[in-house]
Amino acid sequence: MAAVSLRLGDLVWGKLGRYPPWPGKIVNPPKDLKKPRGKKCFFVKFFGTEDHAWIKVEQLKPYHAHKEEMIKINKGKRFQQAVDAVEEFLRRAKGKDQDLTIPESSTIKGMMAGTMAAFKWQPTVNEPVKDADPHFHHFLLSQTEKPAVCYQAITKKLKICEEETGSTSIQAADSTAVNGSITPTDKKIGFLGLGLMGSGIVSNLLKMGHTVTVWNRTAEKEGARLGRTPAEVVSTCDITFACVSDPKAAKDLVLGPSGVLQGIRPGKCYVDMSTVDADTVTELAQVIVSRGGRFLEAPVSGNQQLSNDGMLVILAAGDRGLYEDCSSCFQAMGKTSFFLGEVGNAAKMMLIVNMVQGSFMATIAEGLTLAQVTGQSQQTFLDILNQGQLASIFLDQKCQNILQGNFKPDFYLKYIQKDLRLAIALGDAVNHPTPMAAAANEVYKRAKALDQSDNDMSAVYRAYIH
């Protein structure tokens, strides 16, 4: 798109990455949301969605001048709904001197948190419209820093319904909350594990209208104090998801006292979203299926922020029918999902993805420290990277955190080191060399020795400066 002269309040077509142009309005960003460095851009709120983002000026076009062109090339129902919202906005604005806020999609309810709560969208009377593309509602990264979602924060926004079994079923406080492109399954959903990833996943499941029964394995955390057990959750739900830290935790959850296996009966479904090795997930699949249950592995690529934003990438393998049954859940928690075939394939792929990510993070830290000791500006080093082929949200966020000394966990260092270790073992099992991962693993091990385990993976930087 060609650069144009724009100002605050203008209606525009905005384009982000590979996604089609979408109608929006240039608005003031929240006070705590910084403008990206080195980029001439505007903050755009998009019609018909809860999405908003910084968009480069060259990726913007005036709405009226290009309306017919855009309508010709975009035919989706969600797109038409967004255009209708613009026209409704214009009708309301006609004859009024004051500036009107953008109508909020009728699908957006009271579960909004963080920066989004600062906006005052006016609700419309339009009914939700199903989208031809079930993943399109996630097409923008909401670049706000939402606080971590814990069980206590979730329950403040929910009504808790005690069932006869004593299990707690939690629903969105507004039970009519249905996303325009997601019709929530009528199956009862269970979720085990409310850590960095699980809390955000549960929040999005609820926001999209699912009924979810939760349990958390760590007694000190909110949720586990209610006395629920994995077996009880599985026995009262149709599909139970789990997301825990490592192979041992995954096995204990299934095979331990009052574990998942004790609640499995024919037809019960179990979806393990933990990042573990293929041997572990294969063993779990075998014991679940031996009891008549159905099994799917579905580890996720992402971090706490992406979990909160419903922008995870889901890698699934196992029972294809169960994968289809989880469709509305996967749409609520992620921007896309992949089905990779037989059990074990998703675990292998996830470890390879995280091996690359962990190695890249260690290399970034190495570059920053080398720049510092050779008298170069670390900020200039980052600015150069951000203008080149390596530019990415991951690179910018992790480097900014390092430069600010902010190592609040978004992806625990101890878990990326665990994934590197498992990826190296995967390579060893097939006699494939992984020297880069092995070198990175040693750096993370040093960082762990420096008490960085519970910090963000970017704290690997400290292994180079001590």
CSV table of N, CA, C and O in Angstrom, one decimal, residues 353-427:
chain,number,residue,atom,x,y,z
A,353,VAL,N,10.9,-27.0,17.4
A,353,VAL,CA,10.5,-25.6,17.3
A,353,VAL,C,11.2,-24.9,18.5
A,353,VAL,O,11.8,-23.8,18.4
A,354,ASN,N,11.0,-25.4,19.7
A,354,ASN,CA,11.6,-24.8,20.9
A,354,ASN,C,13.1,-24.9,20.9
A,354,ASN,O,13.8,-24.0,21.5
A,355,MET,N,13.7,-25.9,20.3
A,355,MET,CA,15.1,-26.0,20.2
A,355,MET,C,15.6,-24.8,19.4
A,355,MET,O,16.6,-24.1,19.8
A,356,VAL,N,15.0,-24.5,18.3
A,356,VAL,CA,15.4,-23.3,17.5
A,356,VAL,C,15.2,-22.0,18.2
A,356,VAL,O,16.1,-21.1,18.2
A,357,GLN,N,14.1,-21.9,18.9
A,357,GLN,CA,13.8,-20.7,19.7
A,357,GLN,C,14.8,-20.5,20.8
A,357,GLN,O,15.3,-19.4,21.0
A,358,GLY,N,15.1,-21.5,21.5
A,358,GLY,CA,16.0,-21.4,22.6
A,358,GLY,C,17.4,-21.1,22.1
A,358,GLY,O,18.2,-20.3,22.8
A,359,SER,N,17.8,-21.7,21.1
A,359,SER,CA,19.2,-21.4,20.5
A,359,SER,C,19.3,-20.0,20.0
A,359,SER,O,20.3,-19.3,20.2
A,360,PHE,N,18.2,-19.5,19.4
A,360,PHE,CA,18.2,-18.1,18.9
A,360,PHE,C,18.3,-17.2,20.0
A,360,PHE,O,19.0,-16.2,20.0
A,361,MET,N,17.5,-17.4,21.1
A,361,MET,CA,17.6,-16.5,22.3
A,361,MET,C,19.0,-16.5,22.9
A,361,MET,O,19.5,-15.4,23.2
A,362,ALA,N,19.7,-17.6,23.0
A,362,ALA,CA,21.0,-17.6,23.5
A,362,ALA,C,22.0,-16.8,22.5
A,362,ALA,O,22.9,-16.1,23.0
A,363,THR,N,21.8,-16.9,21.2
A,363,THR,CA,22.6,-16.2,20.3
A,363,THR,C,22.4,-14.7,20.4
A,363,THR,O,23.3,-13.9,20.3
A,364,ILE,N,21.1,-14.3,20.6
A,364,ILE,CA,20.8,-12.9,20.8
A,364,ILE,C,21.5,-12.3,22.0
A,364,ILE,O,22.2,-11.3,22.0
A,365,ALA,N,21.5,-13.1,23.1
A,365,ALA,CA,22.2,-12.7,24.4
A,365,ALA,C,23.7,-12.6,24.2
A,365,ALA,O,24.3,-11.6,24.7
A,366,GLU,N,24.2,-13.5,23.4
A,366,GLU,CA,25.6,-13.5,23.1
A,366,GLU,C,26.0,-12.3,22.3
A,366,GLU,O,27.0,-11.6,22.6
A,367,GLY,N,25.2,-11.9,21.3
A,367,GLY,CA,25.4,-10.7,20.5
A,367,GLY,C,25.4,-9.4,21.3
A,367,GLY,O,26.2,-8.5,21.2
A,368,LEU,N,24.4,-9.3,22.2
A,368,LEU,CA,24.2,-8.1,23.0
A,368,LEU,C,25.4,-8.0,24.0
A,368,LEU,O,25.9,-6.8,24.1
A,369,THR,N,25.9,-9.0,24.6
A,369,THR,CA,27.0,-8.9,25.5
A,369,THR,C,28.3,-8.7,24.7
A,369,THR,O,29.2,-7.9,25.2
A,370,LEU,N,28.5,-9.3,23.5
A,370,LEU,CA,29.7,-9.0,22.7
A,370,LEU,C,29.7,-7.5,22.3
A,370,LEU,O,30.8,-6.9,22.3
A,371,ALA,N,28.5,-7.0,21.9
A,371,ALA,CA,28.5,-5.6,21.6
A,371,ALA,C,28.9,-4.7,22.7
A,371,ALA,O,29.7,-3.7,22.6
A,372,GLN,N,28.5,-5.1,23.9
A,372,GLN,CA,28.8,-4.3,25.1
A,372,GLN,C,30.3,-4.3,25.4
A,372,GLN,O,30.9,-3.2,25.6
A,373,VAL,N,30.9,-5.5,25.4
A,373,VAL,CA,32.3,-5.6,25.8
A,373,VAL,C,33.3,-5.0,24.7
A,373,VAL,O,34.4,-4.7,25.0
A,374,THR,N,32.7,-4.8,23.5
A,374,THR,CA,33.6,-4.2,22.5
A,374,THR,C,33.3,-2.7,22.3
A,374,THR,O,33.7,-2.1,21.3
A,375,GLY,N,32.5,-2.2,23.2
A,375,GLY,CA,32.3,-0.7,23.2
A,375,GLY,C,31.2,-0.3,22.3
A,375,GLY,O,31.1,0.9,21.9
A,376,GLN,N,30.4,-1.2,21.8
A,376,GLN,CA,29.3,-0.8,20.9
A,376,GLN,C,28.0,-0.6,21.7
A,376,GLN,O,27.8,-1.2,22.7
A,377,SER,N,27.1,0.2,21.1
A,377,SER,CA,25.8,0.5,21.8
A,377,SER,C,24.9,-0.7,21.6
A,377,SER,O,24.6,-1.2,20.5
A,378,GLN,N,24.4,-1.3,22.7
A,378,GLN,CA,23.5,-2.4,22.6
A,378,GLN,C,22.1,-1.9,22.0
A,378,GLN,O,21.5,-2.7,21.2
A,379,GLN,N,21.7,-0.7,22.3
A,379,GLN,CA,20.5,-0.2,21.6
A,379,GLN,C,20.6,-0.1,20.1
A,379,GLN,O,19.7,-0.4,19.4
A,380,THR,N,21.8,0.4,19.7
A,380,THR,CA,22.0,0.5,18.3
A,380,THR,C,22.1,-0.9,17.6
A,380,THR,O,21.5,-1.1,16.5
A,381,PHE,N,22.7,-1.8,18.3
A,381,PHE,CA,22.7,-3.2,17.8
A,381,PHE,C,21.3,-3.7,17.6
A,381,PHE,O,20.9,-4.3,16.6
A,382,LEU,N,20.4,-3.4,18.6
A,382,LEU,CA,19.0,-3.9,18.4
A,382,LEU,C,18.3,-3.1,17.3
A,382,LEU,O,17.5,-3.7,16.5
A,383,ASP,N,18.5,-1.8,17.2
A,383,ASP,CA,17.9,-1.1,16.1
A,383,ASP,C,18.3,-1.6,14.7
A,383,ASP,O,17.5,-1.7,13.8
A,384,ILE,N,19.6,-2.0,14.6
A,384,ILE,CA,20.0,-2.5,13.3
A,384,ILE,C,19.3,-3.9,13.0
A,384,ILE,O,18.9,-4.1,11.9
A,385,LEU,N,19.2,-4.7,14.0
A,385,LEU,CA,18.5,-6.0,13.8
A,385,LEU,C,17.1,-5.8,13.5
A,385,LEU,O,16.5,-6.5,12.6
A,386,ASN,N,16.5,-4.8,14.1
A,386,ASN,CA,15.0,-4.5,13.8
A,386,ASN,C,14.8,-4.0,12.4
A,386,ASN,O,13.6,-4.0,12.0
A,387,GLN,N,15.8,-3.5,11.8
A,387,GLN,CA,15.6,-3.0,10.4
A,387,GLN,C,16.0,-4.0,9.4
A,387,GLN,O,15.9,-3.8,8.2
A,388,GLY,N,16.5,-5.2,9.8
A,388,GLY,CA,17.0,-6.2,8.9
A,388,GLY,C,16.0,-7.4,8.8
A,388,GLY,O,14.9,-7.4,9.3
A,389,GLN,N,16.6,-8.5,8.3
A,389,GLN,CA,15.8,-9.7,8.0
A,389,GLN,C,15.4,-10.4,9.3
A,389,GLN,O,14.5,-11.3,9.3
A,390,LEU,N,16.1,-10.2,10.4
A,390,LEU,CA,15.8,-10.9,11.6
A,390,LEU,C,14.7,-10.2,12.5
A,390,LEU,O,14.3,-10.7,13.5
A,391,ALA,N,14.2,-9.1,12.0
A,391,ALA,CA,13.2,-8.3,12.7
A,391,ALA,C,12.0,-9.1,13.1
A,391,ALA,O,11.5,-9.8,12.2
A,392,SER,N,11.6,-9.1,14.3
A,392,SER,CA,10.4,-9.9,14.8
A,392,SER,C,10.0,-9.3,16.1
A,392,SER,O,10.8,-8.6,16.8
A,393,ILE,N,8.7,-9.6,16.5
A,393,ILE,CA,8.2,-9.2,17.8
A,393,ILE,C,9.0,-9.9,18.9
A,393,ILE,O,9.4,-9.3,19.9
A,394,PHE,N,9.4,-11.2,18.7
A,394,PHE,CA,10.1,-11.9,19.7
A,394,PHE,C,11.5,-11.2,19.9
A,394,PHE,O,11.9,-11.0,21.1
A,395,LEU,N,12.2,-10.9,18.8
A,395,LEU,CA,13.5,-10.3,19.0
A,395,LEU,C,13.4,-9.0,19.7
A,395,LEU,O,14.2,-8.7,20.6
A,396,ASP,N,12.5,-8.1,19.3
A,396,ASP,CA,12.4,-6.8,19.9
A,396,ASP,C,12.0,-6.9,21.4
A,396,ASP,O,12.6,-6.2,22.2
A,397,GLN,N,11.0,-7.7,21.7
A,397,GLN,CA,10.6,-7.8,23.1
A,397,GLN,C,11.6,-8.3,24.0
A,397,GLN,O,11.9,-7.8,25.1
A,398,LYS,N,12.3,-9.4,23.6
A,398,LYS,CA,13.3,-10.0,24.4
A,398,LYS,C,14.5,-9.1,24.6
A,398,LYS,O,15.0,-8.9,25.7
A,399,CYS,N,14.9,-8.4,23.6
A,399,CYS,CA,16.0,-7.5,23.7
A,399,CYS,C,15.7,-6.3,24.6
A,399,CYS,O,16.5,-5.8,25.4
A,400,GLN,N,14.5,-5.7,24.4
A,400,GLN,CA,14.0,-4.6,25.2
A,400,GLN,C,14.0,-5.0,26.7
A,400,GLN,O,14.4,-4.3,27.6
A,401,ASN,N,13.5,-6.3,27.0
A,401,ASN,CA,13.5,-6.7,28.3
A,401,ASN,C,14.9,-6.8,28.9
A,401,ASN,O,15.2,-6.4,30.1
A,402,ILE,N,15.8,-7.3,28.1
A,402,ILE,CA,17.2,-7.4,28.6
A,402,ILE,C,17.8,-6.0,28.9
A,402,ILE,O,18.4,-5.8,29.9
A,403,LEU,N,17.6,-5.1,28.0
A,403,LEU,CA,18.1,-3.7,28.1
A,403,LEU,C,17.5,-3.0,29.3
A,403,LEU,O,18.1,-2.2,30.0
A,404,GLN,N,16.3,-3.4,29.7
A,404,GLN,CA,15.6,-2.8,30.8
A,404,GLN,C,15.8,-3.5,32.1
A,404,GLN,O,15.4,-3.1,33.2
A,405,GLY,N,16.5,-4.7,32.0
A,405,GLY,CA,16.7,-5.5,33.2
A,405,GLY,C,15.4,-6.2,33.7
A,405,GLY,O,15.3,-6.5,34.9
A,406,ASN,N,14.5,-6.4,32.8
A,406,ASN,CA,13.2,-6.9,33.2
A,406,ASN,C,13.1,-8.4,32.7
A,406,ASN,O,13.0,-8.7,31.5
A,407,PHE,N,13.2,-9.3,33.7
A,407,PHE,CA,13.2,-10.7,33.4
A,407,PHE,C,12.0,-11.4,34.0
A,407,PHE,O,12.0,-12.6,34.3
A,408,LYS,N,10.9,-10.7,34.1
A,408,LYS,CA,9.6,-11.3,34.5
A,408,LYS,C,9.3,-12.4,33.5
A,408,LYS,O,9.3,-12.2,32.3
A,409,PRO,N,8.9,-13.6,34.0
A,409,PRO,CA,8.8,-14.7,33.1
A,409,PRO,C,7.6,-14.6,32.2
A,409,PRO,O,6.5,-14.4,32.6
A,410,ASP,N,7.9,-14.8,30.9
A,410,ASP,CA,6.9,-14.9,29.9
A,410,ASP,C,7.0,-16.4,29.3
A,410,ASP,O,6.0,-16.9,28.8
A,411,PHE,N,8.2,-16.9,29.5
A,411,PHE,CA,8.5,-18.3,29.1
A,411,PHE,C,9.6,-18.7,30.1
A,411,PHE,O,10.8,-18.2,29.9
A,412,TYR,N,9.4,-19.5,31.0
A,412,TYR,CA,10.4,-19.8,32.1
A,412,TYR,C,11.7,-20.3,31.4
A,412,TYR,O,11.7,-21.2,30.6
A,413,LEU,N,12.8,-19.8,32.0
A,413,LEU,CA,14.1,-20.3,31.5
A,413,LEU,C,14.3,-21.8,31.7
A,413,LEU,O,14.8,-22.5,30.9
A,414,LYS,N,13.8,-22.2,32.9
A,414,LYS,CA,14.0,-23.7,33.2
A,414,LYS,C,13.3,-24.6,32.2
A,414,LYS,O,13.7,-25.7,31.9
A,415,TYR,N,12.2,-24.0,31.6
A,415,TYR,CA,11.4,-24.9,30.7
A,415,TYR,C,12.0,-24.9,29.3
A,415,TYR,O,12.0,-25.9,28.6
A,416,ILE,N,12.6,-23.8,28.9
A,416,ILE,CA,13.3,-23.8,27.6
A,416,ILE,C,14.5,-24.7,27.6
A,416,ILE,O,14.9,-25.3,26.7
A,417,GLN,N,15.2,-24.7,28.8
A,417,GLN,CA,16.4,-25.5,29.0
A,417,GLN,C,15.9,-27.0,29.0
A,417,GLN,O,16.6,-27.9,28.4
A,418,LYS,N,14.8,-27.3,29.6
A,418,LYS,CA,14.2,-28.6,29.5
A,418,LYS,C,13.9,-29.1,28.1
A,418,LYS,O,14.2,-30.2,27.7
A,419,ASP,N,13.4,-28.2,27.3
A,419,ASP,CA,13.1,-28.5,25.9
A,419,ASP,C,14.3,-28.7,25.1
A,419,ASP,O,14.4,-29.6,24.2
A,420,LEU,N,15.4,-27.9,25.3
A,420,LEU,CA,16.6,-28.1,24.7
A,420,LEU,C,17.2,-29.5,25.0
A,420,LEU,O,17.7,-30.2,24.1
A,421,ARG,N,17.1,-29.9,26.3
A,421,ARG,CA,17.6,-31.2,26.7
A,421,ARG,C,16.9,-32.3,26.0
A,421,ARG,O,17.5,-33.3,25.5
A,422,LEU,N,15.6,-32.2,25.9
A,422,LEU,CA,14.8,-33.2,25.3
A,422,LEU,C,15.0,-33.2,23.8
A,422,LEU,O,15.0,-34.3,23.2
A,423,ALA,N,15.2,-32.1,23.2
A,423,ALA,CA,15.5,-32.0,21.7
A,423,ALA,C,16.8,-32.7,21.4
A,423,ALA,O,17.0,-33.4,20.4
A,424,ILE,N,17.8,-32.5,22.3
A,424,ILE,CA,19.1,-33.1,22.1
A,424,ILE,C,19.0,-34.6,22.2
A,424,ILE,O,19.6,-35.4,21.4
A,425,ALA,N,18.2,-35.1,23.1
A,425,ALA,CA,18.0,-36.5,23.3
A,425,ALA,C,17.3,-37.1,22.1
A,425,ALA,O,17.5,-38.2,21.7
A,426,LEU,N,16.3,-36.3,21.5
A,426,LEU,CA,15.6,-36.7,20.3
A,426,LEU,C,16.6,-36.9,19.2
A,426,LEU,O,16.6,-37.9,18.4
A,427,GLY,N,17.6,-36.0,19.0
A,427,GLY,CA,18.6,-36.1,18.0
A,427,GLY,C,19.5,-37.3,18.3
A,427,GLY,O,19.8,-38.1,17.3
